[in-house]
Amino acid sequence: MRTDILIIGAGAVGLGVALAAKQRFPERTVAVLEKNPHEFGETSLYNSGVIHTGVHQRPGLLKSKLAREGSRELVDFCKLHQVPIRQSGMLIVASSRDFRHLAAEVHHLWLLWRNSHSQNLHLHVLSSRGIRELEPEVRASLGIYLEDVWVVDQPALGKKLAATCRSQGIRLQFQTEVFSLIKVGRNYLVETTEGDFSAPIVVNAAGLSADIFANQAGFCHYRHYPWRGEYYEVTGGKANLIQRTLVYPALRPGHPVKGIHLTKPASNNRLLIGPNAKPAGNRSRNSFEKTPPQEFLEGAQRFLPDLEEGDLTWAYAGLRSKTNPAVGEDDFGIHLDSCSPHLVNLIGIESPGLTSCLAIGRYVASMLTT
């Protein structure tokens, strides 16, 4: 099958690229290939569902810029299409009982405050009393509160993005696993379990597998290192210890992870703790033993000291792709690696990839020419 624009991957980013490409080139045919039975089969689904502001990213990074732009676009999309979202706000707190650690956390809050001002993000500085007024059960010495933070129902978002693609004539082909991407003349040939596809423009938005396909196309310097993040759920009456706000530890801007935090999803009253972050030996989300709850309990007890191990139940795990084998902040890698035919490789699209999906789509579409 031949198409004008071919996208590998029907996660949030792949669907965002498809929509932007169709909007930019309405006369062109656009198709999306996905190995799973449905959209959002991997990283886009198994995360916290937070629409971030970019406050955690260092200014100047592409992911910082796209998070700022993408958060507003995604909120507007969800409101327009009635995708369940909730304005939760985000509370970032210094809560250590150790003076040295507390001093470091307060310094990190100052860095985040400075970062937010450089990005024109509105926030409030809260004392321990102000924190209790916002979330009565949270114990912390100092915090900053960002109002314009939302959580989204990821499955509902995926369904609506897919439906919007179909309504615009974009072909979505599921259960179609790509096993080869090679340049043949003025097109790329994509061999799959459901036959061959060719296109003069290919966007590799395959998430964890994007480095593999880029390597097959001759760009062998890309490599992903999968990291695993797990979540526990607070069960019973203590699930109501947090009313609505996301609660995060104070970590410096540019820290490779955001730390174990507390999240209430958009469409239910669950209270989730996580994720942790550790290197994964392979790219299968289900091939690992569950991490015991102690790590999550200790992280959550910094904010909610009344939690006990018996209150926690393992919830789910997700994988994300990093381009640095050590713990370090990676920027989004969005590369136009070939112009005739076009190949755009999206490498290391981790958090805030969900937040940025529509902005990434526009960014990629602007790189394409006919």
mmCIF file of C-alpha atoms in Angstrom:
data_model
loop_
_atom_site.group_PDB
_atom_site.id
_atom_site.type_symbol
_atom_site.label_atom_id
_atom_site.label_comp_id
_atom_site.label_asym_id
_atom_site.label_seq_id
_atom_site.Cartn_x
_atom_site.Cartn_y
_atom_site.Cartn_z
ATOM 1 C CA MET A 1 0.000 0.000 0.000
ATOM 2 C CA ARG A 2 1.229 3.478 -0.806
ATOM 3 C CA THR A 3 0.391 6.608 1.174
ATOM 4 C CA ASP A 4 1.717 10.160 1.177
ATOM 5 C CA ILE A 5 2.532 10.406 4.886
ATOM 6 C CA LEU A 6 3.084 7.340 7.056
ATOM 7 C CA ILE A 7 3.370 7.453 10.840
ATOM 8 C CA ILE A 8 4.624 4.555 12.925
ATOM 9 C CA GLY A 9 2.960 4.480 16.339
ATOM 10 C CA ALA A 10 -0.546 5.376 17.557
ATOM 11 C CA GLY A 11 0.370 6.730 20.950
ATOM 12 C CA ALA A 12 -0.406 10.308 21.924
ATOM 13 C CA VAL A 13 2.509 11.670 19.911
ATOM 14 C CA GLY A 14 1.853 9.598 16.794
ATOM 15 C CA LEU A 15 -1.805 10.631 16.715
ATOM 16 C CA GLY A 16 -0.851 14.243 17.388
ATOM 17 C CA VAL A 17 1.536 14.140 14.432
ATOM 18 C CA ALA A 18 -1.142 12.585 12.215
ATOM 19 C CA LEU A 19 -3.638 15.339 13.016
ATOM 20 C CA ALA A 20 -1.101 18.113 12.462
ATOM 21 C CA ALA A 21 0.144 16.588 9.210
ATOM 22 C CA LYS A 22 -3.397 16.294 7.857
ATOM 23 C CA GLN A 23 -4.149 19.867 8.855
ATOM 24 C CA ARG A 24 -1.000 21.132 7.145
ATOM 25 C CA PHE A 25 -1.439 18.967 4.031
ATOM 26 C CA PRO A 26 -5.194 18.309 3.719
ATOM 27 C CA GLU A 27 -4.860 16.966 0.180
ATOM 28 C CA ARG A 28 -2.349 14.293 1.231
ATOM 29 C CA THR A 29 -3.206 10.797 2.421
ATOM 30 C CA VAL A 30 -2.085 10.013 5.969
ATOM 31 C CA ALA A 31 -1.866 6.574 7.580
ATOM 32 C CA VAL A 32 -0.838 5.401 11.059
ATOM 33 C CA LEU A 33 0.498 1.921 11.846
ATOM 34 C CA GLU A 34 0.215 0.467 15.347
ATOM 35 C CA LYS A 35 1.235 -2.984 16.562
ATOM 36 C CA ASN A 36 -1.258 -3.051 19.450
ATOM 37 C CA PRO A 37 -5.004 -3.743 19.069
ATOM 38 C CA HIS A 38 -5.850 -0.135 19.949
ATOM 39 C CA GLU A 39 -4.392 3.333 20.368
ATOM 40 C CA PHE A 40 -2.442 4.279 23.518
ATOM 41 C CA GLY A 41 -1.229 0.714 23.942
ATOM 42 C CA GLU A 42 1.951 1.492 25.862
ATOM 43 C CA THR A 43 3.630 4.582 27.348
ATOM 44 C CA SER A 44 0.738 6.961 26.611
ATOM 45 C CA LEU A 45 -1.583 4.947 28.841
ATOM 46 C CA TYR A 46 0.568 3.849 31.766
ATOM 47 C CA ASN A 47 1.543 7.145 33.383
ATOM 48 C CA SER A 48 0.150 9.681 35.851
ATOM 49 C CA GLY A 49 -2.131 11.399 33.330
ATOM 50 C CA VAL A 50 -0.834 14.825 34.342
ATOM 51 C CA ILE A 51 -0.929 17.741 31.904
ATOM 52 C CA HIS A 52 2.288 19.456 32.954
ATOM 53 C CA THR A 53 3.222 23.139 32.711
ATOM 54 C CA GLY A 54 6.949 22.737 32.050
ATOM 55 C CA VAL A 55 7.965 23.970 35.508
ATOM 56 C CA HIS A 56 10.133 20.887 36.058
ATOM 57 C CA GLN A 57 12.075 21.322 32.809
ATOM 58 C CA ARG A 58 15.130 23.513 32.407
ATOM 59 C CA PRO A 59 14.433 26.646 30.344
ATOM 60 C CA GLY A 60 15.808 26.412 26.843
ATOM 61 C CA LEU A 61 15.028 22.749 26.322
ATOM 62 C CA LEU A 62 12.682 21.780 23.527
ATOM 63 C CA LYS A 63 10.599 19.738 25.970
ATOM 64 C CA SER A 64 10.138 22.857 28.135
ATOM 65 C CA LYS A 65 8.879 24.891 25.173
ATOM 66 C CA LEU A 66 6.589 22.157 23.878
ATOM 67 C CA ALA A 67 5.184 21.425 27.346
ATOM 68 C CA ARG A 68 4.186 25.075 27.774
ATOM 69 C CA GLU A 69 2.562 25.208 24.352
ATOM 70 C CA GLY A 70 1.131 21.715 24.465
ATOM 71 C CA SER A 71 -0.506 21.932 27.878
ATOM 72 C CA ARG A 72 -2.861 24.705 26.809
ATOM 73 C CA GLU A 73 -3.564 23.044 23.454
ATOM 74 C CA LEU A 74 -4.364 19.727 25.108
ATOM 75 C CA VAL A 75 -6.652 21.284 27.724
ATOM 76 C CA ASP A 76 -8.509 23.153 24.976
ATOM 77 C CA PHE A 77 -8.796 19.954 22.908
ATOM 78 C CA CYS A 78 -10.209 18.032 25.868
ATOM 79 C CA LYS A 79 -12.738 20.738 26.691
ATOM 80 C CA LEU A 80 -13.838 20.998 23.059
ATOM 81 C CA HIS A 81 -14.250 17.237 22.666
ATOM 82 C CA GLN A 82 -15.561 16.526 26.185
ATOM 83 C CA VAL A 83 -12.627 14.363 27.214
ATOM 84 C CA PRO A 84 -12.696 14.021 31.026
ATOM 85 C CA ILE A 85 -10.124 16.343 32.594
ATOM 86 C CA ARG A 86 -9.875 17.906 36.017
ATOM 87 C CA GLN A 87 -8.067 21.040 37.154
ATOM 88 C CA SER A 88 -6.198 19.572 40.091
ATOM 89 C CA GLY A 89 -3.411 22.081 40.592
ATOM 90 C CA MET A 90 0.032 20.956 41.676
ATOM 91 C CA LEU A 91 1.494 21.383 45.150
ATOM 92 C CA ILE A 92 5.285 21.001 45.350
ATOM 93 C CA VAL A 93 6.466 20.830 48.947
ATOM 94 C CA ALA A 94 9.503 20.801 51.201
ATOM 95 C CA SER A 95 8.642 18.230 53.843
ATOM 96 C CA SER A 96 11.856 16.709 55.207
ATOM 97 C CA ARG A 97 12.205 16.354 58.992
ATOM 98 C CA ASP A 98 15.992 16.598 58.657
ATOM 99 C CA PHE A 99 17.282 20.195 58.661
ATOM 100 C CA ARG A 100 19.942 19.677 55.989
ATOM 101 C CA HIS A 101 17.543 17.908 53.669
ATOM 102 C CA LEU A 102 14.880 20.522 54.362
ATOM 103 C CA ALA A 103 17.304 23.310 53.469
ATOM 104 C CA ALA A 104 18.073 21.571 50.171
ATOM 105 C CA GLU A 105 14.359 21.163 49.432
ATOM 106 C CA VAL A 106 13.700 24.839 50.159
ATOM 107 C CA HIS A 107 16.507 25.718 47.746
ATOM 108 C CA HIS A 108 14.898 23.479 45.120
ATOM 109 C CA LEU A 109 11.589 25.279 45.670
ATOM 110 C CA TRP A 110 13.353 28.571 45.032
ATOM 111 C CA LEU A 111 14.831 27.187 41.808
ATOM 112 C CA LEU A 112 11.380 26.003 40.710
ATOM 113 C CA TRP A 113 9.918 29.411 41.604
ATOM 114 C CA ARG A 114 12.601 31.122 39.524
ATOM 115 C CA ASN A 115 12.011 28.652 36.693
ATOM 116 C CA SER A 116 8.278 29.316 36.748
ATOM 117 C CA HIS A 117 8.793 33.069 36.535
ATOM 118 C CA SER A 118 11.138 32.700 33.577
ATOM 119 C CA GLN A 119 8.321 30.801 31.830
ATOM 120 C CA ASN A 120 5.543 33.192 32.951
ATOM 121 C CA LEU A 121 3.834 30.500 35.006
ATOM 122 C CA HIS A 122 1.562 31.724 37.776
ATOM 123 C CA LEU A 123 2.073 30.202 41.223
ATOM 124 C CA HIS A 124 1.534 30.810 44.928
ATOM 125 C CA VAL A 125 4.086 30.356 47.715
ATOM 126 C CA LEU A 126 2.462 28.608 50.685
ATOM 127 C CA SER A 127 3.472 28.303 54.322
ATOM 128 C CA SER A 128 2.685 25.150 56.282
ATOM 129 C CA ARG A 129 -0.612 26.769 57.261
ATOM 130 C CA GLY A 130 -1.429 27.576 53.646
ATOM 131 C CA ILE A 131 -0.643 23.992 52.672
ATOM 132 C CA ARG A 132 -3.036 22.666 55.322
ATOM 133 C CA GLU A 133 -5.764 25.013 54.095
ATOM 134 C CA LEU A 134 -5.343 23.552 50.609
ATOM 135 C CA GLU A 135 -4.834 19.912 51.644
ATOM 136 C CA PRO A 136 -5.539 19.469 55.385
ATOM 137 C CA GLU A 137 -3.744 16.112 55.738
ATOM 138 C CA VAL A 138 -0.480 17.099 54.007
ATOM 139 C CA ARG A 139 2.411 17.851 56.353
ATOM 140 C CA ALA A 140 5.086 20.138 54.914
ATOM 141 C CA SER A 141 7.035 23.231 55.907
ATOM 142 C CA LEU A 142 6.843 25.208 52.679
ATOM 143 C CA GLY A 143 5.368 24.774 49.229
ATOM 144 C CA ILE A 144 4.552 26.304 45.879
ATOM 145 C CA TYR A 145 1.186 25.820 44.240
ATOM 146 C CA LEU A 146 0.519 25.974 40.500
ATOM 147 C CA GLU A 147 -3.159 26.352 39.685
ATOM 148 C CA ASP A 148 -3.025 25.625 35.955
ATOM 149 C CA VAL A 149 -2.240 21.913 36.180
ATOM 150 C CA TRP A 150 -4.721 19.316 34.988
ATOM 151 C CA VAL A 151 -5.122 15.555 34.921
ATOM 152 C CA VAL A 152 -6.658 13.781 31.940
ATOM 153 C CA ASP A 153 -8.388 10.443 31.444
ATOM 154 C CA GLN A 154 -5.785 8.810 29.181
ATOM 155 C CA PRO A 155 -7.998 6.079 27.632
ATOM 156 C CA ALA A 156 -10.693 8.644 26.817
ATOM 157 C CA LEU A 157 -8.100 10.981 25.322
ATOM 158 C CA GLY A 158 -6.724 8.184 23.160
ATOM 159 C CA LYS A 159 -10.177 7.257 21.875
ATOM 160 C CA LYS A 160 -11.006 10.865 21.039
ATOM 161 C CA LEU A 161 -7.693 11.488 19.268
ATOM 162 C CA ALA A 162 -8.226 8.321 17.234
ATOM 163 C CA ALA A 163 -11.821 9.260 16.421
ATOM 164 C CA THR A 164 -10.716 12.741 15.361
ATOM 165 C CA CYS A 165 -8.097 11.212 13.080
ATOM 166 C CA ARG A 166 -10.701 8.982 11.439
ATOM 167 C CA SER A 167 -13.110 11.890 11.003
ATOM 168 C CA GLN A 168 -10.419 13.699 9.021
ATOM 169 C CA GLY A 169 -9.785 10.761 6.729
ATOM 170 C CA ILE A 170 -6.644 9.475 8.421
ATOM 171 C CA ARG A 171 -6.257 5.713 8.165
ATOM 172 C CA LEU A 172 -5.483 3.937 11.457
ATOM 173 C CA GLN A 173 -4.270 0.368 11.066
ATOM 174 C CA PHE A 174 -3.935 -1.621 14.293
ATOM 175 C CA GLN A 175 -2.369 -5.018 14.977
ATOM 176 C CA THR A 176 0.202 -4.147 12.346
ATOM 177 C CA GLU A 177 3.717 -4.695 13.625
ATOM 178 C CA VAL A 178 6.573 -3.058 11.748
ATOM 179 C CA PHE A 179 9.692 -5.180 11.339
ATOM 180 C CA SER A 180 11.652 -3.277 8.692
ATOM 181 C CA LEU A 181 12.157 0.346 7.632
ATOM 182 C CA ILE A 182 14.414 0.849 4.618
ATOM 183 C CA LYS A 183 14.981 3.512 1.990
ATOM 184 C CA VAL A 184 14.056 2.451 -1.542
ATOM 185 C CA GLY A 185 14.554 5.150 -4.136
ATOM 186 C CA ARG A 186 12.416 8.179 -3.342
ATOM 187 C CA ASN A 187 10.304 6.363 -0.757
ATOM 188 C CA TYR A 188 10.665 4.470 2.471
ATOM 189 C CA LEU A 189 9.503 0.875 2.421
ATOM 190 C CA VAL A 190 7.899 -0.264 5.670
ATOM 191 C CA GLU A 191 7.493 -4.025 5.944
ATOM 192 C CA THR A 192 4.869 -5.178 8.435
ATOM 193 C CA THR A 193 2.980 -8.257 9.539
ATOM 194 C CA GLU A 194 0.079 -7.032 7.384
ATOM 195 C CA GLY A 195 2.017 -6.359 4.201
ATOM 196 C CA ASP A 196 4.259 -3.636 2.813
ATOM 197 C CA PHE A 197 3.688 0.108 2.959
ATOM 198 C CA SER A 198 5.594 2.822 1.127
ATOM 199 C CA ALA A 199 5.625 6.590 1.534
ATOM 200 C CA PRO A 200 7.816 9.565 0.623
ATOM 201 C CA ILE A 201 7.322 10.894 4.163
ATOM 202 C CA VAL A 202 7.663 8.688 7.246
ATOM 203 C CA VAL A 203 7.450 9.815 10.862
ATOM 204 C CA ASN A 204 8.892 7.336 13.338
ATOM 205 C CA ALA A 205 6.845 7.884 16.505
ATOM 206 C CA ALA A 206 7.202 4.324 17.748
ATOM 207 C CA GLY A 207 7.980 5.208 21.357
ATOM 208 C CA LEU A 208 10.178 2.600 22.998
ATOM 209 C CA SER A 209 10.945 1.015 19.609
ATOM 210 C CA ALA A 210 11.756 4.235 17.755
ATOM 211 C CA ASP A 211 15.503 3.732 18.062
ATOM 212 C CA ILE A 212 15.235 0.268 16.484
ATOM 213 C CA PHE A 213 13.475 1.592 13.390
ATOM 214 C CA ALA A 214 15.848 4.547 13.127
ATOM 215 C CA ASN A 215 18.762 2.094 13.208
ATOM 216 C CA GLN A 216 17.153 0.016 10.448
ATOM 217 C CA ALA A 217 16.896 3.144 8.306
ATOM 218 C CA GLY A 218 20.633 3.725 8.693
ATOM 219 C CA PHE A 219 20.714 6.112 11.648
ATOM 220 C CA CYS A 220 22.577 3.878 14.034
ATOM 221 C CA HIS A 221 23.599 6.442 16.655
ATOM 222 C CA TYR A 222 20.220 6.378 18.394
ATOM 223 C CA ARG A 223 19.643 4.132 21.366
ATOM 224 C CA HIS A 224 16.881 3.921 23.937
ATOM 225 C CA TYR A 225 17.334 2.773 27.505
ATOM 226 C CA PRO A 226 13.962 1.712 28.927
ATOM 227 C CA TRP A 227 13.105 2.794 32.463
ATOM 228 C CA ARG A 228 10.259 1.332 34.466
ATOM 229 C CA GLY A 229 7.906 3.236 36.744
ATOM 230 C CA GLU A 230 5.399 1.556 39.056
ATOM 231 C CA TYR A 231 2.391 2.873 40.931
ATOM 232 C CA TYR A 232 0.681 1.819 44.123
ATOM 233 C CA GLU A 233 -2.876 2.714 45.083
ATOM 234 C CA VAL A 234 -4.050 3.841 48.520
ATOM 235 C CA THR A 235 -7.094 1.750 49.394
ATOM 236 C CA GLY A 236 -9.818 2.043 52.000
ATOM 237 C CA GLY A 237 -10.719 5.228 53.820
ATOM 238 C CA LYS A 238 -7.255 6.719 53.492
ATOM 239 C CA ALA A 239 -7.782 7.160 49.754
ATOM 240 C CA ASN A 240 -9.584 10.344 50.816
ATOM 241 C CA LEU A 241 -6.573 11.841 52.607
ATOM 242 C CA ILE A 242 -5.961 13.947 49.499
ATOM 243 C CA GLN A 243 -8.933 15.967 48.299
ATOM 244 C CA ARG A 244 -7.915 16.914 44.749
ATOM 245 C CA THR A 245 -4.409 18.371 44.485
ATOM 246 C CA LEU A 246 -1.348 16.644 43.029
ATOM 247 C CA VAL A 247 1.405 16.577 45.660
ATOM 248 C CA TYR A 248 5.041 16.434 44.525
ATOM 249 C CA PRO A 249 8.386 16.519 46.348
ATOM 250 C CA ALA A 250 10.681 19.502 45.835
ATOM 251 C CA LEU A 251 13.307 18.460 43.290
ATOM 252 C CA ARG A 252 15.454 20.858 41.272
ATOM 253 C CA PRO A 253 14.451 21.811 37.718
ATOM 254 C CA GLY A 254 16.059 19.399 35.290
ATOM 255 C CA HIS A 255 16.064 16.497 37.738
ATOM 256 C CA PRO A 256 15.660 13.316 35.649
ATOM 257 C CA VAL A 257 12.559 12.264 37.575
ATOM 258 C CA LYS A 258 9.816 14.177 39.347
ATOM 259 C CA GLY A 259 9.894 11.910 42.379
ATOM 260 C CA ILE A 260 7.255 9.689 43.939
ATOM 261 C CA HIS A 261 4.137 11.835 44.126
ATOM 262 C CA LEU A 262 0.426 11.645 44.879
ATOM 263 C CA THR A 263 -2.112 11.748 42.048
ATOM 264 C CA LYS A 264 -5.895 11.554 41.862
ATOM 265 C CA PRO A 265 -6.984 10.568 38.318
ATOM 266 C CA ALA A 266 -9.432 12.625 36.280
ATOM 267 C CA SER A 267 -12.323 10.168 36.181
ATOM 268 C CA ASN A 268 -12.308 8.419 39.556
ATOM 269 C CA ASN A 269 -11.466 8.982 43.208
ATOM 270 C CA ARG A 270 -8.426 6.706 43.397
ATOM 271 C CA LEU A 271 -5.273 7.949 45.124
ATOM 272 C CA LEU A 272 -2.093 6.793 43.369
ATOM 273 C CA ILE A 273 1.482 6.850 44.654
ATOM 274 C CA GLY A 274 4.342 6.798 42.172
ATOM 275 C CA PRO A 275 6.084 6.327 39.961
ATOM 276 C CA ASN A 276 9.449 5.061 41.043
ATOM 277 C CA ALA A 277 12.160 4.977 38.379
ATOM 278 C CA LYS A 278 14.652 2.233 37.659
ATOM 279 C CA PRO A 279 16.389 0.822 34.588
ATOM 280 C CA ALA A 280 14.507 -1.971 32.860
ATOM 281 C CA GLY A 281 16.336 -4.919 31.405
ATOM 282 C CA ASN A 282 13.992 -5.180 28.419
ATOM 283 C CA ARG A 283 11.098 -3.390 26.757
ATOM 284 C CA SER A 284 8.226 -5.493 28.035
ATOM 285 C CA ARG A 285 6.064 -3.781 30.633
ATOM 286 C CA ASN A 286 4.882 -7.056 32.159
ATOM 287 C CA SER A 287 8.163 -8.949 32.466
ATOM 288 C CA PHE A 288 9.254 -7.704 35.889
ATOM 289 C CA GLU A 289 8.621 -8.537 39.486
ATOM 290 C CA LYS A 290 6.681 -5.953 41.439
ATOM 291 C CA THR A 291 8.697 -3.617 43.630
ATOM 292 C CA PRO A 292 7.757 -4.049 47.317
ATOM 293 C CA PRO A 293 5.657 -1.212 48.775
ATOM 294 C CA GLN A 294 8.257 0.142 51.218
ATOM 295 C CA GLU A 295 9.812 2.554 48.689
ATOM 296 C CA PHE A 296 6.396 3.996 47.860
ATOM 297 C CA LEU A 297 5.297 4.133 51.480
ATOM 298 C CA GLU A 298 8.408 6.071 52.474
ATOM 299 C CA GLY A 299 7.879 8.495 49.602
ATOM 300 C CA ALA A 300 4.234 9.090 50.486
ATOM 301 C CA GLN A 301 4.804 9.308 54.248
ATOM 302 C CA ARG A 302 6.856 12.447 53.657
ATOM 303 C CA PHE A 303 3.513 14.133 52.925
ATOM 304 C CA LEU A 304 1.032 11.809 54.636
ATOM 305 C CA PRO A 305 2.684 10.425 57.794
ATOM 306 C CA ASP A 306 -0.437 8.465 58.793
ATOM 307 C CA LEU A 307 -0.178 6.065 55.853
ATOM 308 C CA GLU A 308 0.696 2.445 56.645
ATOM 309 C CA GLU A 309 1.906 -0.391 54.451
ATOM 310 C CA GLY A 310 -1.454 -2.142 54.691
ATOM 311 C CA ASP A 311 -3.082 0.840 52.991
ATOM 312 C CA LEU A 312 -1.169 0.230 49.741
ATOM 313 C CA THR A 313 -2.002 -2.080 46.834
ATOM 314 C CA TRP A 314 0.122 -2.449 43.689
ATOM 315 C CA ALA A 315 -1.661 -0.735 40.768
ATOM 316 C CA TYR A 316 0.279 -0.816 37.466
ATOM 317 C CA ALA A 317 3.606 -0.138 35.773
ATOM 318 C CA GLY A 318 4.743 1.710 32.687
ATOM 319 C CA LEU A 319 7.921 2.071 30.653
ATOM 320 C CA ARG A 320 9.529 5.185 29.253
ATOM 321 C CA SER A 321 12.450 5.691 26.921
ATOM 322 C CA LYS A 322 15.601 7.546 27.905
ATOM 323 C CA THR A 323 18.585 8.257 25.696
ATOM 324 C CA ASN A 324 20.988 8.479 28.626
ATOM 325 C CA PRO A 325 21.935 5.203 30.347
ATOM 326 C CA ALA A 326 22.651 7.110 33.554
ATOM 327 C CA VAL A 327 20.122 9.151 35.487
ATOM 328 C CA GLY A 328 20.089 12.497 33.726
ATOM 329 C CA GLU A 329 17.721 14.854 31.977
ATOM 330 C CA ASP A 330 17.304 14.167 28.281
ATOM 331 C CA ASP A 331 15.701 16.569 25.850
ATOM 332 C CA PHE A 332 13.202 15.472 23.247
ATOM 333 C CA GLY A 333 14.981 14.234 20.145
ATOM 334 C CA ILE A 334 12.982 15.286 17.076
ATOM 335 C CA HIS A 335 15.219 14.898 14.040
ATOM 336 C CA LEU A 336 14.658 15.303 10.315
ATOM 337 C CA ASP A 337 17.270 12.731 9.362
ATOM 338 C CA SER A 338 16.446 12.432 5.675
ATOM 339 C CA CYS A 339 14.922 14.927 3.250
ATOM 340 C CA SER A 340 14.456 12.884 0.089
ATOM 341 C CA PRO A 341 12.559 10.843 1.091
ATOM 342 C CA HIS A 342 11.593 12.437 4.408
ATOM 343 C CA LEU A 343 12.220 10.607 7.662
ATOM 344 C CA VAL A 344 11.575 12.220 11.032
ATOM 345 C CA ASN A 345 12.752 10.208 14.041
ATOM 346 C CA LEU A 346 11.257 10.964 17.446
ATOM 347 C CA ILE A 347 13.731 9.732 20.041
ATOM 348 C CA GLY A 348 13.495 9.792 23.832
ATOM 349 C CA ILE A 349 9.956 11.170 23.996
ATOM 350 C CA GLU A 350 9.276 10.641 27.680
ATOM 351 C CA SER A 351 7.468 12.937 30.131
ATOM 352 C CA PRO A 352 6.053 15.462 29.304
ATOM 353 C CA GLY A 353 5.313 13.692 26.022
ATOM 354 C CA LEU A 354 1.598 13.218 26.730
ATOM 355 C CA THR A 355 1.284 16.900 27.636
ATOM 356 C CA SER A 356 3.168 17.942 24.506
ATOM 357 C CA CYS A 357 1.567 15.587 21.978
ATOM 358 C CA LEU A 358 -0.318 18.213 19.976
ATOM 359 C CA ALA A 359 2.576 20.675 20.104
ATOM 360 C CA ILE A 360 4.989 17.945 18.995
ATOM 361 C CA GLY A 361 2.617 17.213 16.138
ATOM 362 C CA ARG A 362 2.750 20.818 14.930
ATOM 363 C CA TYR A 363 6.524 20.907 15.370
ATOM 364 C CA VAL A 364 6.977 17.779 13.263
ATOM 365 C CA ALA A 365 4.515 18.916 10.597
ATOM 366 C CA SER A 366 6.472 22.159 10.211
ATOM 367 C CA MET A 367 9.545 20.088 9.299
ATOM 368 C CA LEU A 368 7.806 18.389 6.402
ATOM 369 C CA THR A 369 7.714 19.703 2.849
ATOM 370 C CA THR A 370 5.918 18.421 -0.185
#
